[in-house]
Amino acid sequence: MNKRELVEAIADRVGDRKTATEAVNAVIDAIQKAVAAGDKVSITGFGAFEMVNKPARTARNPSTGAEIKVAESWGPKFRPGSDFKELVNEGGKKIGKKK
């Protein structure tokens, strides 16, 4: 599902596409700004978004084997909630039975 499909799914529930687009954009924007500011965003039953530190490290170029210095960086992390995990697990069981 991409963003357009998400907007369409929400539009079916809220009534029109414009309202759904504004809602999706507002939620995404709020989560991104909060996490970028260092806040943790927890949505009960869904999961938590947070900023994580990736310390500087030494890596290897797979082609040459030469060492490469990788600078410290920060990135977003998502941890799914228990309800979300359970729902995905049930979906996986259904897909697994089709094979």
mmCIF file of N, CA and C in Angstrom:
data_model
loop_
_atom_site.group_PDB
_atom_site.id
_atom_site.type_symbol
_atom_site.label_atom_id
_atom_site.label_comp_id
_atom_site.label_asym_id
_atom_site.label_seq_id
_atom_site.Cartn_x
_atom_site.Cartn_y
_atom_site.Cartn_z
ATOM 1 N N MET A 1 0.850 -1.165 0.000
ATOM 2 C CA MET A 1 0.000 0.000 0.000
ATOM 3 C C MET A 1 0.901 1.235 0.000
ATOM 4 N N ASN A 2 0.648 2.152 -0.906
ATOM 5 C CA ASN A 2 1.393 3.403 -0.919
ATOM 6 C C ASN A 2 0.529 4.519 -0.323
ATOM 7 N N LYS A 3 1.061 5.739 -0.318
ATOM 8 C CA LYS A 3 0.357 6.849 0.324
ATOM 9 C C LYS A 3 -0.996 7.119 -0.337
ATOM 10 N N ARG A 4 -1.040 7.064 -1.644
ATOM 11 C CA ARG A 4 -2.303 7.310 -2.366
ATOM 12 C C ARG A 4 -3.358 6.269 -1.985
ATOM 13 N N GLU A 5 -2.950 5.018 -1.902
ATOM 14 C CA GLU A 5 -3.879 3.955 -1.520
ATOM 15 C C GLU A 5 -4.330 4.113 -0.065
ATOM 16 N N LEU A 6 -3.439 4.573 0.796
ATOM 17 C CA LEU A 6 -3.797 4.837 2.187
ATOM 18 C C LEU A 6 -4.836 5.948 2.261
ATOM 19 N N VAL A 7 -4.639 7.009 1.494
ATOM 20 C CA VAL A 7 -5.610 8.113 1.455
ATOM 21 C C VAL A 7 -6.965 7.600 0.990
ATOM 22 N N GLU A 8 -6.984 6.760 -0.034
ATOM 23 C CA GLU A 8 -8.244 6.206 -0.537
ATOM 24 C C GLU A 8 -8.946 5.360 0.526
ATOM 25 N N ALA A 9 -8.183 4.552 1.256
ATOM 26 C CA ALA A 9 -8.767 3.709 2.305
ATOM 27 C C ALA A 9 -9.367 4.568 3.414
ATOM 28 N N ILE A 10 -8.699 5.651 3.757
ATOM 29 C CA ILE A 10 -9.215 6.546 4.797
ATOM 30 C C ILE A 10 -10.392 7.357 4.273
ATOM 31 N N ALA A 11 -10.360 7.739 3.009
ATOM 32 C CA ALA A 11 -11.461 8.507 2.409
ATOM 33 C C ALA A 11 -12.772 7.736 2.496
ATOM 34 N N ASP A 12 -12.705 6.425 2.378
ATOM 35 C CA ASP A 12 -13.908 5.595 2.499
ATOM 36 C C ASP A 12 -14.526 5.730 3.894
ATOM 37 N N ARG A 13 -13.698 5.983 4.900
ATOM 38 C CA ARG A 13 -14.191 6.092 6.281
ATOM 39 C C ARG A 13 -14.591 7.511 6.668
ATOM 40 N N VAL A 14 -13.864 8.528 6.159
ATOM 41 C CA VAL A 14 -14.147 9.900 6.572
ATOM 42 C C VAL A 14 -15.052 10.654 5.607
ATOM 43 N N GLY A 15 -15.271 10.109 4.438
ATOM 44 C CA GLY A 15 -16.233 10.715 3.526
ATOM 45 C C GLY A 15 -15.677 11.318 2.258
ATOM 46 N N ASP A 16 -14.550 12.016 2.333
ATOM 47 C CA ASP A 16 -14.035 12.590 1.086
ATOM 48 C C ASP A 16 -12.510 12.523 1.052
ATOM 49 N N ARG A 17 -11.996 12.604 -0.154
ATOM 50 C CA ARG A 17 -10.568 12.436 -0.391
ATOM 51 C C ARG A 17 -9.749 13.603 0.166
ATOM 52 N N LYS A 18 -10.270 14.820 0.069
ATOM 53 C CA LYS A 18 -9.529 15.990 0.543
ATOM 54 C C LYS A 18 -9.272 15.908 2.051
ATOM 55 N N THR A 19 -10.278 15.550 2.808
ATOM 56 C CA THR A 19 -10.142 15.417 4.256
ATOM 57 C C THR A 19 -9.161 14.300 4.590
ATOM 58 N N ALA A 20 -9.252 13.193 3.875
ATOM 59 C CA ALA A 20 -8.351 12.066 4.114
ATOM 60 C C ALA A 20 -6.912 12.441 3.809
ATOM 61 N N THR A 21 -6.681 13.164 2.718
ATOM 62 C CA THR A 21 -5.330 13.590 2.350
ATOM 63 C C THR A 21 -4.751 14.495 3.424
ATOM 64 N N GLU A 22 -5.542 15.451 3.898
ATOM 65 C CA GLU A 22 -5.086 16.362 4.952
ATOM 66 C C GLU A 22 -4.779 15.597 6.236
ATOM 67 N N ALA A 23 -5.598 14.613 6.561
ATOM 68 C CA ALA A 23 -5.385 13.823 7.778
ATOM 69 C C ALA A 23 -4.090 13.015 7.688
ATOM 70 N N VAL A 24 -3.901 12.336 6.580
ATOM 71 C CA VAL A 24 -2.686 11.525 6.400
ATOM 72 C C VAL A 24 -1.451 12.415 6.450
ATOM 73 N N ASN A 25 -1.479 13.524 5.723
ATOM 74 C CA ASN A 25 -0.334 14.436 5.706
ATOM 75 C C ASN A 25 -0.059 15.016 7.091
ATOM 76 N N ALA A 26 -1.100 15.344 7.838
ATOM 77 C CA ALA A 26 -0.937 15.908 9.175
ATOM 78 C C ALA A 26 -0.307 14.892 10.129
ATOM 79 N N VAL A 27 -0.752 13.654 10.064
ATOM 80 C CA VAL A 27 -0.202 12.610 10.944
ATOM 81 C C VAL A 27 1.268 12.352 10.616
ATOM 82 N N ILE A 28 1.571 12.204 9.339
ATOM 83 C CA ILE A 28 2.955 11.948 8.930
ATOM 84 C C ILE A 28 3.854 13.110 9.332
ATOM 85 N N ASP A 29 3.401 14.331 9.076
ATOM 86 C CA ASP A 29 4.180 15.519 9.410
ATOM 87 C C ASP A 29 4.428 15.614 10.919
ATOM 88 N N ALA A 30 3.400 15.373 11.707
ATOM 89 C CA ALA A 30 3.542 15.452 13.167
ATOM 90 C C ALA A 30 4.529 14.407 13.683
ATOM 91 N N ILE A 31 4.462 13.190 13.173
ATOM 92 C CA ILE A 31 5.380 12.127 13.602
ATOM 93 C C ILE A 31 6.808 12.483 13.208
ATOM 94 N N GLN A 32 7.001 12.917 11.967
ATOM 95 C CA GLN A 32 8.351 13.251 11.499
ATOM 96 C C GLN A 32 8.969 14.383 12.314
ATOM 97 N N LYS A 33 8.207 15.435 12.565
ATOM 98 C CA LYS A 33 8.736 16.574 13.316
ATOM 99 C C LYS A 33 9.059 16.195 14.756
ATOM 100 N N ALA A 34 8.203 15.403 15.383
ATOM 101 C CA ALA A 34 8.440 14.994 16.772
ATOM 102 C C ALA A 34 9.687 14.124 16.881
ATOM 103 N N VAL A 35 9.823 13.148 15.996
ATOM 104 C CA VAL A 35 10.984 12.251 16.044
ATOM 105 C C VAL A 35 12.263 13.025 15.721
ATOM 106 N N ALA A 36 12.211 13.920 14.738
ATOM 107 C CA ALA A 36 13.381 14.728 14.386
ATOM 108 C C ALA A 36 13.814 15.621 15.547
ATOM 109 N N ALA A 37 12.870 16.005 16.397
ATOM 110 C CA ALA A 37 13.175 16.829 17.573
ATOM 111 C C ALA A 37 13.665 15.988 18.751
ATOM 112 N N GLY A 38 13.709 14.674 18.578
ATOM 113 C CA GLY A 38 14.198 13.791 19.635
ATOM 114 C C GLY A 38 13.115 13.198 20.510
ATOM 115 N N ASP A 39 11.856 13.481 20.191
ATOM 116 C CA ASP A 39 10.749 12.923 20.971
ATOM 117 C C ASP A 39 10.409 11.515 20.497
ATOM 118 N N LYS A 40 9.837 10.739 21.390
ATOM 119 C CA LYS A 40 9.349 9.406 21.049
ATOM 120 C C LYS A 40 7.838 9.527 20.832
ATOM 121 N N VAL A 41 7.348 8.963 19.747
ATOM 122 C CA VAL A 41 5.915 8.994 19.447
ATOM 123 C C VAL A 41 5.381 7.573 19.637
ATOM 124 N N SER A 42 4.528 7.395 20.633
ATOM 125 C CA SER A 42 3.943 6.080 20.922
ATOM 126 C C SER A 42 2.462 6.113 20.607
ATOM 127 N N ILE A 43 2.024 5.160 19.803
ATOM 128 C CA ILE A 43 0.613 5.017 19.470
ATOM 129 C C ILE A 43 0.194 3.649 19.999
ATOM 130 N N THR A 44 -0.586 3.654 21.076
ATOM 131 C CA THR A 44 -0.966 2.422 21.749
ATOM 132 C C THR A 44 -1.599 1.439 20.759
ATOM 133 N N GLY A 45 -1.106 0.209 20.786
ATOM 134 C CA GLY A 45 -1.618 -0.834 19.917
ATOM 135 C C GLY A 45 -0.974 -0.852 18.546
ATOM 136 N N PHE A 46 -0.353 0.250 18.135
ATOM 137 C CA PHE A 46 0.276 0.333 16.811
ATOM 138 C C PHE A 46 1.781 0.208 16.917
ATOM 139 N N GLY A 47 2.412 1.120 17.677
ATOM 140 C CA GLY A 47 3.849 1.046 17.820
ATOM 141 C C GLY A 47 4.448 2.360 18.259
ATOM 142 N N ALA A 48 5.779 2.421 18.211
ATOM 143 C CA ALA A 48 6.496 3.607 18.653
ATOM 144 C C ALA A 48 7.550 3.997 17.630
ATOM 145 N N PHE A 49 7.628 5.297 17.382
ATOM 146 C CA PHE A 49 8.643 5.868 16.511
ATOM 147 C C PHE A 49 9.619 6.613 17.402
ATOM 148 N N GLU A 50 10.924 6.461 17.138
ATOM 149 C CA GLU A 50 11.915 7.171 17.924
ATOM 150 C C GLU A 50 13.186 7.378 17.116
ATOM 151 N N MET A 51 14.028 8.290 17.606
ATOM 152 C CA MET A 51 15.303 8.571 16.973
ATOM 153 C C MET A 51 16.361 7.686 17.624
ATOM 154 N N VAL A 52 17.237 7.100 16.811
ATOM 155 C CA VAL A 52 18.316 6.273 17.349
ATOM 156 C C VAL A 52 19.658 6.758 16.817
ATOM 157 N N ASN A 53 20.681 6.599 17.653
ATOM 158 C CA ASN A 53 22.034 6.979 17.285
ATOM 159 C C ASN A 53 22.747 5.791 16.667
ATOM 160 N N LYS A 54 23.416 6.044 15.546
ATOM 161 C CA LYS A 54 24.254 5.022 14.915
ATOM 162 C C LYS A 54 25.690 5.520 15.054
ATOM 163 N N PRO A 55 26.444 4.976 15.995
ATOM 164 C CA PRO A 55 27.792 5.494 16.256
ATOM 165 C C PRO A 55 28.731 5.314 15.067
ATOM 166 N N ALA A 56 29.791 6.105 15.061
ATOM 167 C CA ALA A 56 30.810 5.976 14.012
ATOM 168 C C ALA A 56 31.397 4.570 14.070
ATOM 169 N N ARG A 57 31.754 4.058 12.919
ATOM 170 C CA ARG A 57 32.298 2.702 12.874
ATOM 171 C C ARG A 57 33.213 2.544 11.673
ATOM 172 N N THR A 58 33.905 1.435 11.633
ATOM 173 C CA THR A 58 34.739 1.092 10.494
ATOM 174 C C THR A 58 34.055 -0.051 9.759
ATOM 175 N N ALA A 59 33.866 0.116 8.455
ATOM 176 C CA ALA A 59 33.233 -0.908 7.630
ATOM 177 C C ALA A 59 34.224 -1.361 6.565
ATOM 178 N N ARG A 60 33.826 -2.303 5.762
ATOM 179 C CA ARG A 60 34.695 -2.779 4.677
ATOM 180 C C ARG A 60 33.984 -2.671 3.343
ATOM 181 N N ASN A 61 34.727 -2.259 2.343
ATOM 182 C CA ASN A 61 34.216 -2.252 0.978
ATOM 183 C C ASN A 61 34.166 -3.707 0.518
ATOM 184 N N PRO A 62 32.989 -4.232 0.154
ATOM 185 C CA PRO A 62 32.904 -5.645 -0.210
ATOM 186 C C PRO A 62 33.697 -6.005 -1.467
ATOM 187 N N SER A 63 33.920 -5.049 -2.348
ATOM 188 C CA SER A 63 34.657 -5.329 -3.587
ATOM 189 C C SER A 63 36.156 -5.419 -3.354
ATOM 190 N N THR A 64 36.696 -4.474 -2.578
ATOM 191 C CA THR A 64 38.143 -4.396 -2.398
ATOM 192 C C THR A 64 38.621 -4.886 -1.044
ATOM 193 N N GLY A 65 37.734 -4.905 -0.064
ATOM 194 C CA GLY A 65 38.122 -5.288 1.278
ATOM 195 C C GLY A 65 38.748 -4.143 2.056
ATOM 196 N N ALA A 66 38.837 -2.962 1.431
ATOM 197 C CA ALA A 66 39.434 -1.798 2.084
ATOM 198 C C ALA A 66 38.529 -1.301 3.211
ATOM 199 N N GLU A 67 39.165 -0.811 4.277
ATOM 200 C CA GLU A 67 38.399 -0.258 5.387
ATOM 201 C C GLU A 67 37.845 1.112 5.012
ATOM 202 N N ILE A 68 36.642 1.393 5.489
ATOM 203 C CA ILE A 68 35.978 2.671 5.238
ATOM 204 C C ILE A 68 35.492 3.200 6.574
ATOM 205 N N LYS A 69 35.727 4.475 6.828
ATOM 206 C CA LYS A 69 35.218 5.114 8.041
ATOM 207 C C LYS A 69 33.794 5.584 7.768
ATOM 208 N N VAL A 70 32.847 5.136 8.598
ATOM 209 C CA VAL A 70 31.452 5.546 8.483
ATOM 210 C C VAL A 70 31.172 6.487 9.645
ATOM 211 N N ALA A 71 30.733 7.698 9.313
ATOM 212 C CA ALA A 71 30.489 8.718 10.331
ATOM 213 C C ALA A 71 29.264 8.385 11.176
ATOM 214 N N GLU A 72 29.231 8.981 12.374
ATOM 215 C CA GLU A 72 28.067 8.855 13.246
ATOM 216 C C GLU A 72 26.853 9.446 12.535
ATOM 217 N N SER A 73 25.688 8.840 12.736
ATOM 218 C CA SER A 73 24.463 9.389 12.162
ATOM 219 C C SER A 73 23.291 9.075 13.090
ATOM 220 N N TRP A 74 22.195 9.720 12.804
ATOM 221 C CA TRP A 74 20.957 9.509 13.551
ATOM 222 C C TRP A 74 19.903 9.054 12.558
ATOM 223 N N GLY A 75 19.022 8.175 13.007
ATOM 224 C CA GLY A 75 17.981 7.697 12.109
ATOM 225 C C GLY A 75 16.707 7.363 12.859
ATOM 226 N N PRO A 76 15.609 7.235 12.118
ATOM 227 C CA PRO A 76 14.348 6.869 12.754
ATOM 228 C C PRO A 76 14.273 5.364 12.978
ATOM 229 N N LYS A 77 13.513 4.980 13.983
ATOM 230 C CA LYS A 77 13.295 3.563 14.275
ATOM 231 C C LYS A 77 11.819 3.380 14.616
ATOM 232 N N PHE A 78 11.249 2.294 14.146
ATOM 233 C CA PHE A 78 9.860 1.957 14.469
ATOM 234 C C PHE A 78 9.840 0.612 15.165
ATOM 235 N N ARG A 79 9.154 0.553 16.301
ATOM 236 C CA ARG A 79 8.951 -0.708 17.012
ATOM 237 C C ARG A 79 7.456 -0.976 17.055
ATOM 238 N N PRO A 80 6.995 -2.044 16.420
ATOM 239 C CA PRO A 80 5.553 -2.319 16.412
ATOM 240 C C PRO A 80 5.042 -2.704 17.798
ATOM 241 N N GLY A 81 3.787 -2.340 18.063
ATOM 242 C CA GLY A 81 3.129 -2.694 19.310
ATOM 243 C C GLY A 81 2.613 -4.123 19.273
ATOM 244 N N SER A 82 2.200 -4.624 20.411
ATOM 245 C CA SER A 82 1.770 -6.022 20.507
ATOM 246 C C SER A 82 0.528 -6.303 19.664
ATOM 247 N N ASP A 83 -0.427 -5.376 19.610
ATOM 248 C CA ASP A 83 -1.619 -5.589 18.784
ATOM 249 C C ASP A 83 -1.249 -5.690 17.308
ATOM 250 N N PHE A 84 -0.330 -4.828 16.872
ATOM 251 C CA PHE A 84 0.109 -4.821 15.474
ATOM 252 C C PHE A 84 0.840 -6.126 15.150
ATOM 253 N N LYS A 85 1.735 -6.555 16.053
ATOM 254 C CA LYS A 85 2.466 -7.810 15.854
ATOM 255 C C LYS A 85 1.504 -8.989 15.734
ATOM 256 N N GLU A 86 0.503 -9.013 16.606
ATOM 257 C CA GLU A 86 -0.466 -10.104 16.604
ATOM 258 C C GLU A 86 -1.250 -10.134 15.295
ATOM 259 N N LEU A 87 -1.678 -8.964 14.831
ATOM 260 C CA LEU A 87 -2.430 -8.874 13.579
ATOM 261 C C LEU A 87 -1.589 -9.357 12.399
ATOM 262 N N VAL A 88 -0.313 -8.940 12.348
ATOM 263 C CA VAL A 88 0.582 -9.365 11.272
ATOM 264 C C VAL A 88 0.833 -10.865 11.355
ATOM 265 N N ASN A 89 0.985 -11.390 12.563
ATOM 266 C CA ASN A 89 1.201 -12.824 12.742
ATOM 267 C C ASN A 89 0.007 -13.626 12.213
ATOM 268 N N GLU A 90 -1.202 -13.163 12.519
ATOM 269 C CA GLU A 90 -2.406 -13.841 12.015
ATOM 270 C C GLU A 90 -2.466 -13.780 10.497
ATOM 271 N N GLY A 91 -2.122 -12.612 9.928
ATOM 272 C CA GLY A 91 -2.098 -12.475 8.469
ATOM 273 C C GLY A 91 -1.073 -13.394 7.837
ATOM 274 N N GLY A 92 0.073 -13.536 8.477
ATOM 275 C CA GLY A 92 1.117 -14.424 7.971
ATOM 276 C C GLY A 92 0.695 -15.876 7.991
ATOM 277 N N LYS A 93 -0.064 -16.251 9.026
ATOM 278 C CA LYS A 93 -0.571 -17.629 9.098
ATOM 279 C C LYS A 93 -1.524 -17.901 7.953
ATOM 280 N N LYS A 94 -2.363 -16.917 7.600
ATOM 281 C CA LYS A 94 -3.315 -17.092 6.494
ATOM 282 C C LYS A 94 -2.586 -17.203 5.173
ATOM 283 N N ILE A 95 -1.561 -16.379 4.972
ATOM 284 C CA ILE A 95 -0.786 -16.412 3.725
ATOM 285 C C ILE A 95 -0.023 -17.730 3.622
ATOM 286 N N GLY A 96 0.525 -18.185 4.746
ATOM 287 C CA GLY A 96 1.281 -19.434 4.768
ATOM 288 C C GLY A 96 0.434 -20.636 4.385
ATOM 289 N N LYS A 97 -0.858 -20.606 4.705
ATOM 290 C CA LYS A 97 -1.756 -21.711 4.371
ATOM 291 C C LYS A 97 -2.066 -21.759 2.886
ATOM 292 N N LYS A 98 -1.958 -20.627 2.185
ATOM 293 C CA LYS A 98 -2.262 -20.560 0.747
ATOM 294 C C LYS A 98 -1.180 -21.237 -0.091
ATOM 295 N N LYS A 99 0.038 -21.313 0.444
ATOM 296 C CA LYS A 99 1.163 -21.855 -0.343
ATOM 297 C C LYS A 99 1.065 -23.328 -0.500
#
